[in-house]
Short mmCIF file of C-alpha atoms in Angstrom, two decimals:
data_model
loop_
_atom_site.label_atom_id
_atom_site.label_comp_id
_atom_site.label_asym_id
_atom_site.label_seq_id
_atom_site.Cartn_x
_atom_site.Cartn_y
_atom_site.Cartn_z
CA MET A 3 70.79 63.03 174.60
CA TYR A 4 70.66 66.55 175.97
CA SER A 5 68.14 69.00 177.38
CA LYS A 6 68.00 72.51 178.67
CA THR A 7 65.49 71.25 181.22
CA ILE A 8 68.49 69.73 183.00
CA LEU A 9 70.46 69.84 186.03
CA ALA A 10 70.09 73.22 187.52
CA ALA A 11 66.94 71.35 188.45
CA ALA A 12 68.80 68.39 189.95
CA ALA A 13 69.89 67.98 193.52
CA ILE A 14 73.15 69.91 193.55
CA ALA A 15 75.92 68.51 195.67
CA GLY A 16 78.24 70.68 197.75
CA VAL A 17 81.77 71.80 197.05
CA GLN A 18 84.12 70.74 199.83
CA ALA A 19 82.37 69.80 203.05
CA GLN A 20 81.71 73.35 204.16
CA SER A 21 79.67 74.77 201.30
CA SER A 22 76.88 73.14 199.39
CA LEU A 23 74.30 73.90 196.74
CA ASN A 24 71.08 72.36 197.97
CA SER A 25 68.16 72.69 195.61
CA THR A 26 65.79 70.75 193.43
CA SER A 27 64.99 73.43 190.84
CA GLY A 28 66.30 76.78 189.78
CA TYR A 29 69.17 78.37 187.92
CA LEU A 30 72.95 78.19 188.21
CA ASN A 31 74.66 81.57 187.90
CA TYR A 32 78.39 81.77 187.14
CA THR A 33 80.82 84.53 187.98
CA THR A 34 84.57 84.62 187.41
CA VAL A 35 86.34 85.72 190.57
CA THR A 36 89.16 87.94 189.34
CA GLY A 37 92.41 89.06 190.90
CA TYR A 38 94.03 85.65 191.25
CA PHE A 39 95.36 84.87 187.76
CA LEU A 40 97.25 86.90 185.16
CA GLN A 41 94.72 85.71 182.58
CA ASP A 42 92.10 87.76 184.46
CA LEU A 43 93.97 91.00 183.79
CA ALA A 44 93.36 93.18 180.74
CA SER A 45 97.05 94.12 180.80
CA THR A 46 98.21 90.54 180.11
CA ASN A 47 99.47 90.08 176.55
CA VAL A 48 97.54 87.10 175.21
CA SER A 49 99.80 86.59 172.19
CA THR A 50 102.99 86.15 174.23
CA PHE A 51 101.60 84.57 177.41
CA ASP A 52 103.24 81.29 178.46
CA TYR A 53 101.47 79.38 181.22
CA THR A 54 104.57 77.26 181.88
CA ALA A 55 106.66 80.35 182.65
CA THR A 56 104.12 81.90 185.02
CA ASN A 57 103.00 79.14 187.41
CA PHE A 58 99.82 78.64 185.35
CA GLY A 59 99.34 82.40 185.64
CA LEU A 60 98.81 82.38 189.41
CA ILE A 61 99.61 85.87 190.72
CA ASN A 62 102.13 86.10 193.54
CA ARG A 63 100.14 87.74 196.31
CA THR A 64 98.90 87.28 199.85
CA TYR A 65 95.41 86.15 200.80
CA PRO A 66 93.27 86.80 203.88
CA ALA A 67 93.10 83.05 204.54
CA THR A 68 96.89 82.71 204.92
CA SER A 69 97.78 86.03 206.50
CA GLY A 70 100.89 85.50 208.61
CA LEU A 71 101.13 81.80 207.63
CA THR A 72 102.96 81.97 204.32
CA ALA A 73 106.52 81.07 205.33
CA ASN A 74 106.30 77.38 204.51
CA LEU A 75 103.54 77.45 201.92
CA THR A 76 103.93 77.64 198.15
CA GLN A 77 101.78 80.08 196.21
CA TRP A 78 99.47 77.24 195.13
CA GLN A 79 99.11 76.01 198.70
CA GLN A 80 98.20 79.51 199.78
CA PHE A 81 95.65 79.76 196.96
CA GLU A 82 94.20 76.38 197.91
CA ALA A 83 93.72 77.61 201.47
CA GLN A 84 92.04 80.76 200.13
CA VAL A 85 89.62 78.74 197.98
CA ASN A 86 88.82 76.50 200.95
CA ALA A 87 88.13 79.59 203.06
CA LEU A 88 85.87 81.05 200.38
CA ASN A 89 83.86 77.82 200.38
CA ALA A 90 83.76 77.65 204.17
CA ASP A 91 82.39 81.19 204.36
CA ALA A 92 80.08 80.93 201.35
CA PRO A 93 76.35 81.29 201.92
CA LEU A 94 74.04 78.36 201.38
CA ASN A 95 73.74 77.31 197.72
CA THR A 96 76.98 79.06 196.73
CA ALA A 97 80.30 77.38 196.00
CA TYR A 98 83.70 78.15 194.50
CA LYS A 99 85.41 75.90 191.97
CA VAL A 100 88.68 76.08 190.07
CA LEU A 101 88.60 74.99 186.43
CA PHE A 102 91.75 74.12 184.50
CA LEU A 103 90.65 74.63 180.89
CA GLY A 104 93.18 72.98 178.57
CA ARG A 105 93.19 73.30 174.79
CA HIS A 106 94.21 70.25 172.78
CA GLY A 107 97.63 70.12 171.16
CA GLU A 108 98.04 71.00 167.50
CA GLY A 109 95.90 68.83 165.23
CA TYR A 110 96.26 68.14 161.53
CA HIS A 111 93.41 70.58 160.90
CA ASN A 112 95.42 73.36 162.57
CA ALA A 113 98.41 72.56 160.36
CA ALA A 114 96.17 72.44 157.28
CA GLN A 115 94.69 75.87 158.01
CA THR A 116 98.19 77.28 158.31
CA PHE A 117 99.23 75.61 155.05
CA TYR A 118 96.20 76.56 152.94
CA GLY A 119 95.45 79.94 154.52
CA THR A 120 92.26 80.95 156.30
CA PRO A 121 90.08 81.87 153.25
CA ASP A 122 90.75 78.58 151.49
CA TRP A 123 90.37 76.64 154.74
CA ASN A 124 87.12 78.22 155.89
CA CYS A 125 85.42 78.24 152.49
CA TYR A 126 86.52 74.94 150.99
CA THR A 127 89.33 72.78 152.35
CA SER A 128 87.91 72.37 155.86
CA LEU A 129 84.88 70.64 154.31
CA LEU A 130 87.09 67.88 152.94
CA ASN A 131 88.25 64.87 154.93
CA GLY A 132 91.90 65.58 154.15
CA ASN A 133 94.40 65.67 151.32
CA ALA A 134 96.88 63.22 149.85
CA THR A 135 99.17 63.37 152.89
CA ALA A 136 96.96 64.00 155.92
CA SER A 137 93.44 63.49 157.24
CA TRP A 138 91.73 66.12 159.34
CA PHE A 139 88.37 64.44 159.75
CA ASP A 140 88.01 64.39 163.58
CA ALA A 141 91.63 65.50 163.48
CA ASP A 142 94.37 63.61 165.29
CA LEU A 143 97.38 65.27 166.91
CA THR A 144 100.39 66.19 164.81
CA PRO A 145 103.86 65.36 166.18
CA ASN A 146 104.00 68.98 167.35
CA GLY A 147 100.66 68.54 169.08
CA ILE A 148 101.93 65.44 170.85
CA GLU A 149 104.94 67.45 172.03
CA GLN A 150 102.67 70.24 173.31
CA ALA A 151 100.66 67.71 175.33
CA GLN A 152 103.91 66.31 176.71
CA ILE A 153 104.95 69.83 177.73
CA ALA A 154 101.68 70.10 179.67
CA HIS A 155 102.36 66.72 181.28
CA ASP A 156 105.86 67.74 182.33
CA PHE A 157 104.64 71.06 183.70
CA TRP A 158 101.92 69.39 185.76
CA ALA A 159 104.57 67.02 187.14
CA HIS A 160 106.77 70.01 188.02
CA GLU A 161 103.91 71.89 189.69
CA ILE A 162 102.85 68.85 191.69
CA ALA A 163 106.40 68.24 192.90
CA THR A 164 107.53 71.79 193.60
CA GLN A 165 104.42 73.90 194.05
CA LYS A 166 102.20 71.27 195.67
CA ILE A 167 99.44 72.35 193.29
CA PRO A 168 96.09 70.77 194.16
CA TYR A 169 95.44 67.64 192.13
CA PRO A 170 92.49 67.77 189.77
CA GLN A 171 89.73 65.82 191.47
CA SER A 172 87.72 65.28 188.30
CA TYR A 173 88.61 65.15 184.61
CA TYR A 174 86.37 65.93 181.63
CA THR A 175 87.10 65.92 177.93
CA SER A 176 85.57 66.58 174.54
CA PRO A 177 84.80 63.42 172.55
CA LEU A 178 86.95 64.53 169.60
CA THR A 179 90.15 62.59 169.05
CA ARG A 180 92.59 65.46 169.53
CA CYS A 181 91.18 66.17 173.00
CA LEU A 182 90.99 62.53 174.05
CA LYS A 183 94.65 62.05 173.19
CA THR A 184 95.75 65.38 174.67
CA ALA A 185 94.07 64.57 177.99
CA ASN A 186 95.66 61.13 178.02
CA LEU A 187 99.15 62.43 177.22
CA THR A 188 98.83 65.24 179.75
CA PHE A 189 97.68 63.29 182.80
CA SER A 190 98.59 59.64 182.31
CA GLY A 191 101.70 58.68 184.25
CA LEU A 192 101.53 61.52 186.75
CA GLU A 193 101.85 60.61 190.42
CA LEU A 194 98.21 61.08 191.31
CA PRO A 195 96.47 59.97 194.50
CA GLN A 196 94.38 56.81 194.30
CA TYR A 197 91.35 58.72 195.52
CA TYR A 198 91.58 61.15 192.55
CA PRO A 199 92.56 58.85 189.66
CA PHE A 200 92.78 59.99 186.08
CA VAL A 201 89.57 58.50 184.72
CA PRO A 202 88.03 61.18 182.50
CA SER A 203 84.38 61.65 181.72
CA VAL A 204 83.79 62.09 177.98
CA ARG A 205 81.09 64.71 177.41
CA GLU A 206 79.45 65.32 174.03
CA LEU A 207 78.77 69.00 174.67
CA LEU A 208 82.42 69.84 175.41
CA ARG A 209 83.14 69.44 171.70
CA GLU A 210 84.28 72.25 169.42
CA GLY A 211 81.78 74.64 167.88
CA ILE A 212 79.55 72.71 165.49
CA SER A 213 80.37 73.83 161.96
CA LEU A 214 80.71 72.47 158.45
CA HIS A 215 84.34 71.57 159.15
CA THR A 216 84.96 67.83 159.10
CA CYS A 217 87.57 68.22 161.84
CA ASP A 218 84.63 68.86 164.18
CA HIS A 219 82.70 65.75 163.13
CA ARG A 220 83.34 63.11 165.77
CA ARG A 221 83.88 59.42 165.36
CA SER A 222 81.63 56.81 166.92
CA ARG A 223 81.07 55.95 170.55
CA THR A 224 82.57 52.52 169.80
CA TYR A 225 85.75 54.17 168.50
CA ILE A 226 86.09 56.24 171.69
CA HIS A 227 85.51 53.21 173.90
CA ASP A 228 88.02 51.12 171.97
CA LEU A 229 90.59 53.93 172.22
CA PHE A 230 90.23 54.35 176.00
CA PRO A 231 88.10 51.48 177.34
CA THR A 232 88.41 52.44 181.03
CA TRP A 233 87.16 56.00 180.61
CA ASN A 234 83.63 57.08 181.49
CA ILE A 235 81.62 57.88 178.37
CA GLU A 236 78.39 59.61 179.30
CA SER A 237 75.39 57.41 178.63
CA SER A 238 73.81 60.03 176.39
CA LEU A 239 76.68 60.08 173.88
CA THR A 240 75.17 58.40 170.84
CA GLU A 241 76.92 55.79 168.70
CA ASN A 242 77.13 58.18 165.74
CA ASP A 243 77.41 61.95 165.69
CA GLU A 244 73.90 63.38 165.57
CA LEU A 245 74.86 67.04 166.05
CA TRP A 246 76.98 67.54 162.91
CA ASN A 247 75.29 67.58 159.51
CA GLY A 248 77.70 69.36 157.16
CA VAL A 249 75.19 72.11 156.36
CA THR A 250 74.28 74.13 159.43
CA ALA A 251 76.56 75.67 162.04
CA GLU A 252 76.20 77.01 165.56
CA THR A 253 76.10 80.72 166.14
CA SER A 254 78.04 82.05 169.14
CA ASP A 255 74.75 82.33 171.04
CA ALA A 256 73.87 78.72 170.26
CA GLN A 257 77.30 77.53 171.39
CA ASP A 258 77.07 79.53 174.60
CA ALA A 259 73.68 77.96 175.33
CA ARG A 260 75.28 74.54 174.82
CA SER A 261 78.21 75.44 177.07
CA LYS A 262 75.80 76.50 179.80
CA ILE A 263 74.10 73.12 179.56
CA VAL A 264 77.31 71.15 180.01
CA LEU A 265 78.58 73.37 182.83
CA ASP A 266 75.23 73.00 184.60
CA SER A 267 75.45 69.24 184.29
CA ILE A 268 79.03 69.08 185.59
CA PHE A 269 78.45 71.42 188.50
CA SER A 270 75.18 69.72 189.41
CA GLU A 271 76.64 66.22 189.47
CA ASP A 272 80.19 66.83 190.68
CA ASP A 273 80.93 67.95 194.25
CA HIS A 274 84.64 68.45 193.59
CA THR A 275 86.39 71.83 193.62
CA TRP A 276 89.41 71.24 191.34
CA ILE A 277 88.29 70.23 187.87
CA SER A 278 90.19 69.68 184.60
CA ILE A 279 88.44 70.17 181.24
CA THR A 280 90.22 69.37 177.97
CA SER A 281 88.49 71.04 175.05
CA HIS A 282 88.97 73.35 172.06
CA SER A 283 89.75 76.99 171.37
CA GLY A 284 86.22 77.87 170.33
CA GLU A 285 84.55 75.89 173.10
CA ILE A 286 86.88 77.27 175.79
CA ALA A 287 86.13 80.78 174.48
CA SER A 288 82.43 80.00 174.84
CA ILE A 289 82.87 78.62 178.36
CA LEU A 290 84.76 81.77 179.33
CA ARG A 291 81.87 83.89 178.05
CA VAL A 292 79.38 81.85 180.10
CA LEU A 293 81.62 82.25 183.16
CA GLY A 294 81.85 86.02 182.67
CA HIS A 295 85.61 85.86 182.06
CA GLN A 296 87.36 88.26 179.73
CA SER A 297 88.28 86.95 176.30
CA PHE A 298 91.56 85.04 176.42
CA SER A 299 92.69 83.06 173.37
CA LEU A 300 94.70 79.92 174.00
CA SER A 301 97.42 78.61 171.74
CA THR A 302 97.33 74.88 171.03
CA GLY A 303 98.26 72.92 174.13
CA ALA A 304 97.83 75.86 176.52
CA VAL A 305 95.89 75.93 179.80
CA ILE A 306 93.91 78.62 181.59
CA PRO A 307 92.77 78.28 185.24
CA VAL A 308 89.61 80.10 186.30
CA LEU A 309 88.21 80.61 189.80
CA VAL A 310 84.44 80.40 189.47
CA LYS A 311 81.70 81.39 191.89
CA VAL A 312 78.65 79.18 191.34
CA ALA A 313 75.42 80.40 192.89
CA PHE A 314 72.08 78.65 192.83
CA LEU A 315 69.26 81.11 192.23
CA PRO A 316 65.56 80.31 192.58
CA SER A 317 65.03 81.51 189.01
CA GLY A 318 66.87 82.98 186.08
CA PRO A 319 66.48 83.77 182.40
CA PRO A 320 64.31 81.24 180.58
CA PRO A 321 66.18 78.54 178.64
CA SER A 322 67.01 79.58 175.10
CA ASN A 323 67.55 77.57 171.95
CA PRO A 324 69.23 79.93 169.49
CA PRO A 325 68.96 78.69 165.91
CA TYR A 326 71.84 77.40 163.85
CA THR A 327 72.72 79.16 160.63
CA THR A 328 72.93 77.66 157.16
CA SER A 329 76.54 78.22 156.20
CA THR A 330 77.88 79.03 152.76
CA HIS A 331 81.04 77.70 151.23
CA CYS A 332 82.64 77.15 147.84
CA ALA A 333 82.68 74.06 145.61
CA ALA A 334 86.34 74.75 144.80
CA PRO A 335 89.11 76.81 146.41
CA PRO A 336 87.80 80.38 146.80
CA VAL A 337 89.04 83.49 145.09
CA THR A 338 89.27 85.17 148.50
CA SER A 339 87.15 85.89 151.52
CA ILE A 340 85.74 89.20 152.69
CA ALA A 341 84.44 89.70 156.20
CA SER A 342 81.42 91.72 155.07
CA LEU A 343 80.07 88.84 152.98
CA ALA A 344 78.10 85.90 154.36
CA GLN A 345 80.71 83.50 155.72
CA GLY A 346 83.28 85.64 153.90
CA CYS A 347 83.42 83.36 150.84
CA VAL A 348 84.06 84.71 147.35
CA CYS A 349 83.79 81.65 145.13
CA SER A 350 85.23 81.14 141.67
CA GLY A 351 82.60 82.16 139.12
CA THR A 352 80.37 83.62 141.83
CA ALA A 353 80.19 87.36 142.37
CA VAL A 354 79.21 87.20 146.03
CA GLY A 355 78.45 84.66 148.68
CA GLY A 356 78.67 80.93 148.09
CA ILE A 357 76.71 77.71 147.98
CA THR A 358 74.87 75.94 150.78
CA THR A 359 74.67 72.37 149.47
CA PRO A 360 77.30 69.86 150.63
CA ILE A 361 80.36 69.53 148.41
CA PHE A 362 80.68 65.83 149.18
CA ASN A 363 78.57 62.71 148.82
CA ILE A 364 78.14 61.08 152.19
CA SER A 365 77.62 57.67 150.64
CA SER A 366 81.07 57.67 149.09
CA ASP A 367 83.28 60.26 150.74
CA TYR A 368 83.18 59.36 154.44
CA PRO A 369 85.91 56.96 155.55
CA THR A 370 84.69 53.60 156.86
CA SER A 371 87.64 53.70 159.25
CA ALA A 372 85.91 56.54 161.08
CA GLY A 373 83.99 53.98 163.08
CA TYR A 374 80.71 54.10 161.18
CA GLN A 375 79.41 53.41 157.72
CA ALA A 376 77.90 55.84 155.25
CA THR A 377 74.57 54.05 155.60
CA ASP A 378 74.37 55.21 159.20
CA PHE A 379 73.52 58.72 158.08
CA GLY A 380 70.63 58.69 155.65
CA PRO A 381 69.70 61.91 153.83
CA VAL A 382 71.57 65.12 154.55
CA VAL A 383 69.42 67.35 156.74
CA THR A 384 69.35 71.10 156.37
CA SER A 385 68.16 72.09 159.82
CA ALA A 386 69.98 72.05 163.12
CA PRO A 387 69.37 69.35 165.72
CA ALA A 388 67.31 70.63 168.61
CA ILE A 389 69.71 70.23 171.50
CA SER A 390 67.00 71.47 173.85
CA SER A 391 64.96 68.35 173.09
CA TYR A 392 67.68 66.05 174.37
CA THR A 393 67.61 64.75 177.94
CA TYR A 394 70.40 63.64 180.24
#
């Protein structure tokens, strides 16, 4: 379980040998170090950006650390030397890390939203488990999503072979199926060093924004273990999903508070510099906000690298626990949606707004193949779980 009393208060290991974060209590402050990636620049066109055509977005430039030494070094080797120099010169309790934030490939929920349209999806269809031809409960990858993950795999292989890109030293993933499978397709089979094997850590709080959508309702811990039995599932990940209730949803502030928790835990426990995180569009957007990065939307299967400065401070803002919101929806496909209305839902036979009660019966509508039984849930609750009461 999870707590905001966590791991900025833990002993914080160093990044590389030269720079360490040594503390037993305090606050981790994150800053995006700009000027290294095209994704940092306001002039970059998000809608047309292709990470595979731009060397992951790494800008072709010189660095102080490799001045006069660039003849036989690729751009990624030069950048690696620059990051090492930043860590070597960093003051005590400050470190630099490079995150590769990868969005999962297209899932059946993405295809369903395209098919039904956003108003219908947000207000009604996303609350269902699926339709006659597809399931989007804890959505799996579509064939297109599998292909997108394979593209990422092939590009990593190309970058390793030709650019000598630093290997990820640690791998983390959301517990939702589409991320588990994307991470596996992306990194399995690459020629990785034995000392940095692909053995991901599955983290509950890297999941997508918690909403009413069934695509964001995860399967059981047993299901995840059976799918990838050699992976590291954090001990706090419960057998059944205790954060999703089908009634309340995270606000952006609540999601950002959650993202800060999981980043604090990773950076407090992990002394590596080069870290891969496979997650979701909404969660990556939240992580970018916590890191102070400009907004940068990722298409399915895309990757964004971020150079992060992590500084331990003796104190910081007090922990927050922003409330969830009770979300409205429709009991049938909506008439339309209007941004000025609560949740945007205009339901059939309803002048404004929508309903707040679930449109399904948990005892009959949840698939037993999800890895749990309906009896595991008990009554539907109408308040958000208190993430701040959870402990690592």
